[in-house]
Amino acid sequence: MKMRKAWAAGAAIVTLGALGLTGCAGGGGGADDGSTLTMWHNSTTGAGKQYWEDAAAAFHKANPEVTVKVTSIQNEDMDGKLQTAVNSGDMPDIFMARGGGKLADVVKAGKVKDLTKLIDADVKSAFGDAPFSAFTVDGKIYGMPSAVLPGGMFYSKDLFAAAGISGEPSSMDELEGAVDKLKASGVAPIALGAKDAWPAAHWYYFFAVRACDQDVIANLSTKPDFSDKCWLDAAQNLADFAETEPFNDGFLTTSAQQGANSSAGLVANHKAAMELMGAWNVGVIASLTPDQKPLPDLGWFPFPEVSGGKGTPGAMMGGVDGYSCSVDSPDTCEKFLNFVSSKEWQEKYAVAFQTIPASQDAMGAVTDPSLIPLMEAYSKAPYVSLWLDTALGQNVGNALNTGVVEMLAGQGDPKKLVDSLANAAARG
């Protein structure tokens, strides 16, 4: 399947690219001669971690003079460790990047290499322009995409059937009806790992895409303005939905991806029926099933439409995962990124992470039944917005995520959430 869309360069609107998970320790660029490359990624277990070890070994075999030292860092620790490395100047040669305002902040600090003229022509052709847009700052490319990760509702077909739910919810009324039936069947309707903040904030992101006009969303990266009433409407819609108590017990202390009791683990072990998440969730859930194989009854449907909003029907939220080179890295850094961007290694990436690769030439490797409808919805979407915390950058994005959790915990309300966003944006 060919997926051709256009992310707005340097803005929140993007055509979906890739979101990945991987990551550990100390930076320090490679030797000046390029014989050693250090790399940080966020895959700490399973096939994803093995993928980067295999890629490093294959690159060394093809380039015996170069050794790639890969370090895996827990996903929730990645941003903090990278910020520390930026502040200290002890950067790894290669680091995971999610684009948007977060990457723009590192570019502004002068810590990222301009890759615009260093990406192989065949890689650019295979990827198309769309996934690079998330890594474009002031017209220059600062990252190599690895996967495209639109979001939506992952669910257990077996639990839906057992609860008497015959179709996938397409409206909030239908979703609330499904929640009632799932409660009656004895399982948690929706898993939420609010301990990590960003999964809870995903709910606000999607309500905002339904409530706000496309132009309002698109301007966030360059002119974060939360004065439009749609932001308050989105917060109120989330607060109203939360009052139906759709989430698992203890969702405020539940992590997103770590172990059987995480939100992904609850879905993987049929203790919860749904989770709002990005396309990487297929691989995460598979790693947490009893046999560590893909959940056979896993399905996907788009975030339901919300009546009364100005959002464009079918609009999606998502991201692009990729990798950047530190500004002082040797030229073997971009050589390695081009190496893993070949059709062969993008296909291996799709299989290892059970996700959607950035290369259009590698799309044939995507076979998981839950990813097929996701790709189809993505291909038809009028636009795909970059995850709001990524688009807004570290400071405002963190304020957003924290504010959503506080509201869900009863420590705030919709107005307080929007006011905190406006204040954070004013501080910059």
XYZ file of C-alpha atoms in Angstrom:
428
model
C 0.000 0.000 0.000
C 1.360 3.384 -0.949
C 0.810 6.085 1.620
C 1.233 9.582 0.252
C 0.401 12.552 2.378
C 2.034 15.770 3.449
C 3.040 16.765 6.959
C 3.225 20.526 7.345
C 6.922 21.156 7.737
C 7.818 22.389 11.171
C 4.165 22.474 12.219
C 1.714 20.296 14.078
C -0.022 19.000 10.960
C 1.892 16.176 9.372
C 1.235 13.146 7.254
C 1.928 10.240 9.397
C 5.398 9.013 9.753
C 6.947 6.770 12.309
C 6.864 6.374 16.002
C 9.185 3.989 17.662
C 10.253 2.771 21.075
C 13.864 2.087 22.211
C 16.874 3.380 24.505
C 20.568 3.677 27.923
C 23.609 5.088 29.287
C 26.204 7.603 28.761
C 26.797 9.512 25.672
C 30.036 10.710 24.373
C 30.427 10.962 20.649
C 32.422 8.392 18.757
C 36.115 8.622 18.046
C 37.148 11.468 15.771
C 37.986 8.993 13.032
C 34.456 7.613 13.103
C 35.568 4.136 14.183
C 33.067 4.058 17.051
C 29.492 5.302 16.996
C 27.350 5.577 20.116
C 23.596 5.189 19.726
C 20.605 5.626 22.042
C 17.299 3.925 21.284
C 14.216 2.988 23.347
C 13.714 -0.735 22.765
C 14.681 -2.410 26.006
C 13.425 -5.945 25.364
C 12.503 -8.457 22.700
C 12.641 -8.167 18.938
C 13.033 -4.385 18.918
C 16.166 -4.486 21.042
C 17.485 -7.373 18.947
C 16.812 -5.420 15.745
C 19.270 -2.676 16.692
C 21.879 -5.197 17.827
C 21.547 -7.027 14.503
C 21.671 -3.768 12.526
C 24.828 -2.685 14.334
C 26.446 -6.067 13.670
C 25.478 -6.000 9.982
C 26.803 -2.472 9.577
C 30.085 -3.499 11.211
C 30.337 -6.496 8.866
C 29.883 -4.202 5.856
C 32.184 -1.578 7.397
C 34.736 -3.459 9.540
C 36.415 -0.230 10.568
C 33.259 0.986 12.364
C 31.705 -0.299 15.595
C 28.232 0.852 16.687
C 27.683 0.754 20.443
C 23.921 0.638 20.996
C 22.350 1.545 24.326
C 18.684 0.880 25.064
C 16.889 3.392 27.285
C 13.430 2.969 28.784
C 11.007 5.027 26.705
C 9.808 7.264 29.539
C 13.423 8.107 30.444
C 14.554 9.039 26.945
C 13.558 12.715 26.832
C 15.101 13.454 30.227
C 18.382 11.727 29.431
C 18.599 13.495 26.100
C 17.977 16.880 27.721
C 20.760 16.157 30.227
C 23.081 15.224 27.365
C 22.199 18.441 25.526
C 22.949 20.495 28.631
C 26.218 18.723 29.383
C 27.439 18.486 25.794
C 27.956 14.736 26.205
C 25.748 13.704 23.299
C 25.551 10.247 21.732
C 26.375 10.209 18.027
C 22.912 8.838 17.157
C 19.792 9.454 19.206
C 16.088 8.769 18.918
C 14.064 11.795 17.808
C 10.337 12.384 17.507
C 10.428 15.603 15.511
C 8.243 18.639 16.102
C 9.014 21.192 18.784
C 11.046 18.708 20.823
C 13.568 18.277 18.035
C 13.451 21.996 17.206
C 14.568 22.753 20.766
C 17.668 20.561 20.334
C 18.341 22.121 16.928
C 18.103 25.581 18.500
C 20.715 24.491 21.047
C 23.069 23.719 18.138
C 23.345 20.015 18.960
C 21.952 18.358 15.814
C 23.574 17.712 12.443
C 21.881 19.019 9.289
C 21.138 15.909 7.192
C 19.495 17.684 4.262
C 22.252 16.858 1.761
C 23.444 13.683 3.507
C 20.436 11.440 2.874
C 20.863 9.016 -0.023
C 18.725 9.774 -3.069
C 17.186 6.293 -3.123
C 16.174 6.634 0.529
C 14.472 9.986 -0.123
C 12.641 8.506 -3.081
C 11.441 5.450 -1.140
C 10.295 7.485 1.856
C 8.693 10.386 0.002
C 8.510 13.887 1.464
C 5.873 13.220 4.125
C 7.830 11.528 6.941
C 10.728 13.992 6.658
C 8.423 16.921 7.378
C 8.285 16.072 11.078
C 12.089 16.406 11.200
C 12.301 19.598 9.179
C 13.226 22.822 10.978
C 13.546 26.080 9.023
C 13.656 24.156 5.758
C 16.437 21.768 6.802
C 16.159 18.063 7.661
C 17.552 17.031 11.048
C 16.355 13.442 11.361
C 15.903 10.163 9.497
C 12.396 8.671 9.893
C 12.093 5.042 10.920
C 8.327 4.487 11.298
C 4.970 6.203 10.874
C 2.669 5.861 13.876
C -0.918 7.105 13.615
C -3.103 6.550 16.651
C -6.538 5.248 17.454
C -8.425 2.669 19.493
C -6.937 -0.817 19.812
C -9.390 -3.369 21.132
C -10.027 -7.039 21.864
C -12.512 -8.526 19.419
C -13.157 -11.441 21.800
C -14.010 -9.160 24.734
C -16.266 -7.059 22.518
C -18.121 -10.184 21.379
C -18.442 -11.498 24.933
C -19.953 -8.164 26.004
C -22.456 -8.218 23.149
C -20.878 -5.356 21.188
C -21.569 -6.015 17.526
C -19.755 -3.119 15.848
C -16.877 -0.727 16.289
C -17.960 2.564 17.934
C -17.944 5.490 15.510
C -19.414 8.140 17.825
C -18.965 9.047 21.479
C -22.482 7.840 22.239
C -21.576 4.452 20.789
C -18.279 4.380 22.698
C -20.082 5.146 25.952
C -22.564 2.391 25.156
C -19.684 -0.033 24.648
C -18.190 1.066 27.975
C -21.446 0.200 29.759
C -21.609 -3.246 28.163
C -17.976 -4.024 28.960
C -18.466 -3.033 32.604
C -21.440 -5.363 32.796
C -19.312 -8.186 31.360
C -16.761 -7.798 34.167
C -13.732 -6.344 32.356
C -12.232 -2.873 32.398
C -13.559 -1.053 29.314
C -10.469 1.077 28.597
C -6.898 0.650 29.809
C -5.045 3.860 30.649
C -1.459 4.216 31.868
C -1.793 7.688 33.363
C 1.268 7.230 35.575
C 3.338 8.083 32.491
C 1.169 11.162 31.775
C 1.359 11.139 27.971
C -1.116 8.242 27.520
C -3.727 10.221 29.485
C -2.931 13.331 27.451
C -3.601 11.370 24.257
C -7.265 11.565 25.155
C -7.149 15.341 25.232
C -5.188 15.436 21.954
C -7.891 13.468 20.152
C -10.735 15.448 21.662
C -8.893 18.603 20.508
C -8.613 17.290 16.934
C -12.365 16.730 16.989
C -13.144 20.156 18.549
C -10.659 22.449 16.793
C -10.357 23.616 13.215
C -7.353 22.313 11.295
C -5.719 25.737 11.161
C -5.863 26.052 14.944
C -4.011 22.755 15.344
C -1.520 23.512 12.563
C -0.287 26.754 14.131
C 0.699 25.219 17.463
C 4.372 24.651 16.688
C 5.021 28.222 15.584
C 2.320 30.179 17.433
C 0.964 28.249 20.407
C -2.322 30.006 21.158
C -4.992 28.461 23.358
C -7.521 31.299 23.265
C -9.865 29.556 20.829
C -12.895 28.168 22.649
C -12.292 24.765 21.088
C -9.496 24.035 23.590
C -11.891 24.462 26.489
C -14.557 22.451 24.656
C -12.075 19.601 24.191
C -11.171 19.649 27.875
C -14.843 19.657 28.880
C -15.584 16.775 26.494
C -12.787 14.750 28.104
C -14.001 15.614 31.607
C -17.532 14.553 30.674
C -16.308 11.264 29.223
C -14.151 10.575 32.284
C -17.255 10.914 34.470
C -18.556 7.693 32.899
C -15.604 5.950 34.628
C -14.388 4.149 31.501
C -10.823 3.472 32.663
C -9.288 0.601 34.627
C -9.183 0.761 38.404
C -6.012 2.513 39.529
C -5.370 4.084 36.129
C -3.582 7.029 37.761
C -0.849 4.707 39.079
C -0.777 2.387 36.053
C 2.226 2.581 33.706
C 1.789 2.402 29.939
C 4.118 -0.304 28.714
C 5.996 -1.953 31.574
C 4.788 -5.417 32.513
C 1.544 -7.350 32.582
C -0.154 -4.778 34.825
C 0.601 -1.860 32.512
C -2.184 -0.527 30.324
C -0.811 -2.421 27.312
C -0.431 -5.490 29.521
C -4.083 -5.305 30.583
C -5.122 -5.480 26.921
C -2.555 -8.186 26.191
C -3.980 -10.362 28.975
C -7.673 -9.651 28.279
C -8.179 -7.693 31.503
C -9.162 -4.548 29.584
C -10.909 -4.276 26.249
C -9.531 -1.082 24.685
C -6.592 1.316 24.695
C -6.076 4.612 22.879
C -2.539 4.459 21.538
C -0.222 4.819 18.540
C 0.648 2.137 16.011
C 3.609 0.929 18.079
C 1.062 -0.602 20.463
C 0.770 -3.769 18.391
C 4.360 -4.721 19.158
C 4.155 -3.644 22.801
C 1.010 -5.703 23.378
C 2.602 -8.714 21.658
C 5.585 -8.525 24.017
C 3.233 -8.711 27.015
C 0.963 -11.613 26.027
C 1.562 -14.908 27.893
C 3.321 -16.428 24.888
C 4.886 -13.122 23.778
C 3.182 -13.422 20.405
C 0.766 -10.996 18.697
C -2.673 -10.873 20.280
C -4.750 -12.834 17.725
C -8.012 -10.972 18.377
C -6.534 -7.451 18.391
C -8.489 -4.962 16.300
C -8.377 -1.227 15.642
C -10.861 1.558 14.940
C -10.506 5.355 14.605
C -11.105 7.649 17.548
C -14.864 8.283 17.449
C -16.306 11.458 16.006
C -17.549 14.059 18.499
C -20.645 16.095 17.717
C -20.548 19.885 17.772
C -16.851 20.353 17.049
C -15.080 22.139 14.226
C -12.624 19.324 13.577
C -12.500 17.744 10.138
C -14.128 14.287 10.169
C -11.526 11.557 9.794
C -8.608 13.692 11.012
C -6.049 11.700 12.986
C -3.351 12.199 15.572
C 0.040 10.519 15.379
C 3.758 10.886 15.041
C 6.949 9.941 13.287
C 9.802 8.217 15.064
C 13.278 8.539 13.735
C 16.929 9.137 14.514
C 19.217 12.143 14.436
C 22.972 12.653 14.462
C 24.636 14.920 16.982
C 26.308 17.938 15.428
C 29.826 16.644 16.168
C 29.225 13.074 15.011
C 31.487 11.599 12.308
C 30.198 10.995 8.791
C 29.742 7.309 9.663
C 26.658 8.460 11.573
C 24.653 9.415 8.505
C 26.122 6.398 6.736
C 24.590 4.148 9.384
C 21.218 5.924 9.165
C 21.158 5.466 5.386
C 22.122 1.808 5.893
C 19.147 1.044 8.171
C 16.832 2.980 5.845
C 17.249 0.498 2.998
C 14.246 -1.591 1.963
C 15.778 -4.669 3.611
C 16.266 -3.055 7.003
C 13.001 -1.125 6.905
C 11.190 -4.419 6.277
C 13.047 -5.952 9.210
C 12.083 -2.921 11.299
C 8.401 -3.379 10.433
C 8.548 -7.045 11.477
C 10.603 -6.519 14.643
C 8.486 -3.638 15.924
C 5.232 -4.857 14.347
C 4.639 -1.352 13.074
C 4.433 0.743 9.916
C 7.816 1.527 8.329
C 8.656 4.965 6.951
C 9.714 3.543 3.586
C 6.866 3.047 1.122
C 8.927 0.275 -0.474
C 8.782 -1.713 2.784
C 5.006 -1.486 3.367
C 4.534 -5.054 2.143
C 6.131 -6.299 5.357
C 3.120 -5.057 7.355
C 0.806 -8.036 7.794
C -0.726 -7.657 11.262
C -4.542 -7.559 10.912
C -4.896 -4.643 13.337
C -2.480 -2.476 11.354
C -4.216 -2.913 7.991
C -7.329 -0.835 8.877
C -5.094 1.706 10.587
C -3.073 2.188 7.398
C -6.267 2.442 5.368
C -7.691 5.120 7.686
C -4.407 6.975 7.563
C -4.308 6.908 3.782
C -7.794 8.458 3.662
C -7.344 10.977 6.503
C -7.740 14.650 5.502
C -4.754 15.405 7.721
C -2.761 13.887 10.568
C -1.670 16.057 13.464
C 1.619 15.438 15.224
C 1.182 14.447 18.880
C 0.534 17.742 20.630
C 3.266 17.404 23.263
C 5.789 16.682 20.504
C 4.594 19.607 18.414
C 4.675 21.998 21.373
C 8.135 21.043 22.621
C 9.407 19.923 26.001
C 8.208 22.716 28.302
C 4.699 23.354 26.982
C 4.216 19.688 26.105
C 5.048 18.579 29.650
C 2.679 21.189 31.058
C -0.058 19.827 28.803
C 0.491 16.214 29.809
C 0.694 17.027 33.516
C -2.411 19.215 33.357
C -4.500 16.448 31.818
C -3.507 13.991 34.558
C -4.309 16.555 37.247
C -7.763 17.093 35.762
C -8.461 13.360 35.591
C -7.260 13.044 39.202
C -9.776 15.642 40.339
C -7.076 18.221 41.069
C -8.168 20.557 38.300
C -10.915 21.306 35.829
C -11.142 22.129 32.110
C -10.500 25.842 32.645
C -7.459 25.199 34.825
C -6.056 22.866 32.164
C -6.399 25.428 29.377
C -5.084 28.245 31.602
C -2.004 26.177 32.459
C -1.380 25.619 28.744
C -1.670 29.314 27.975
C 0.673 30.193 30.839
C 3.244 27.615 29.755
C 3.100 28.893 26.169
C 3.603 32.463 27.393
C 6.705 31.407 29.317
C 8.033 29.627 26.248
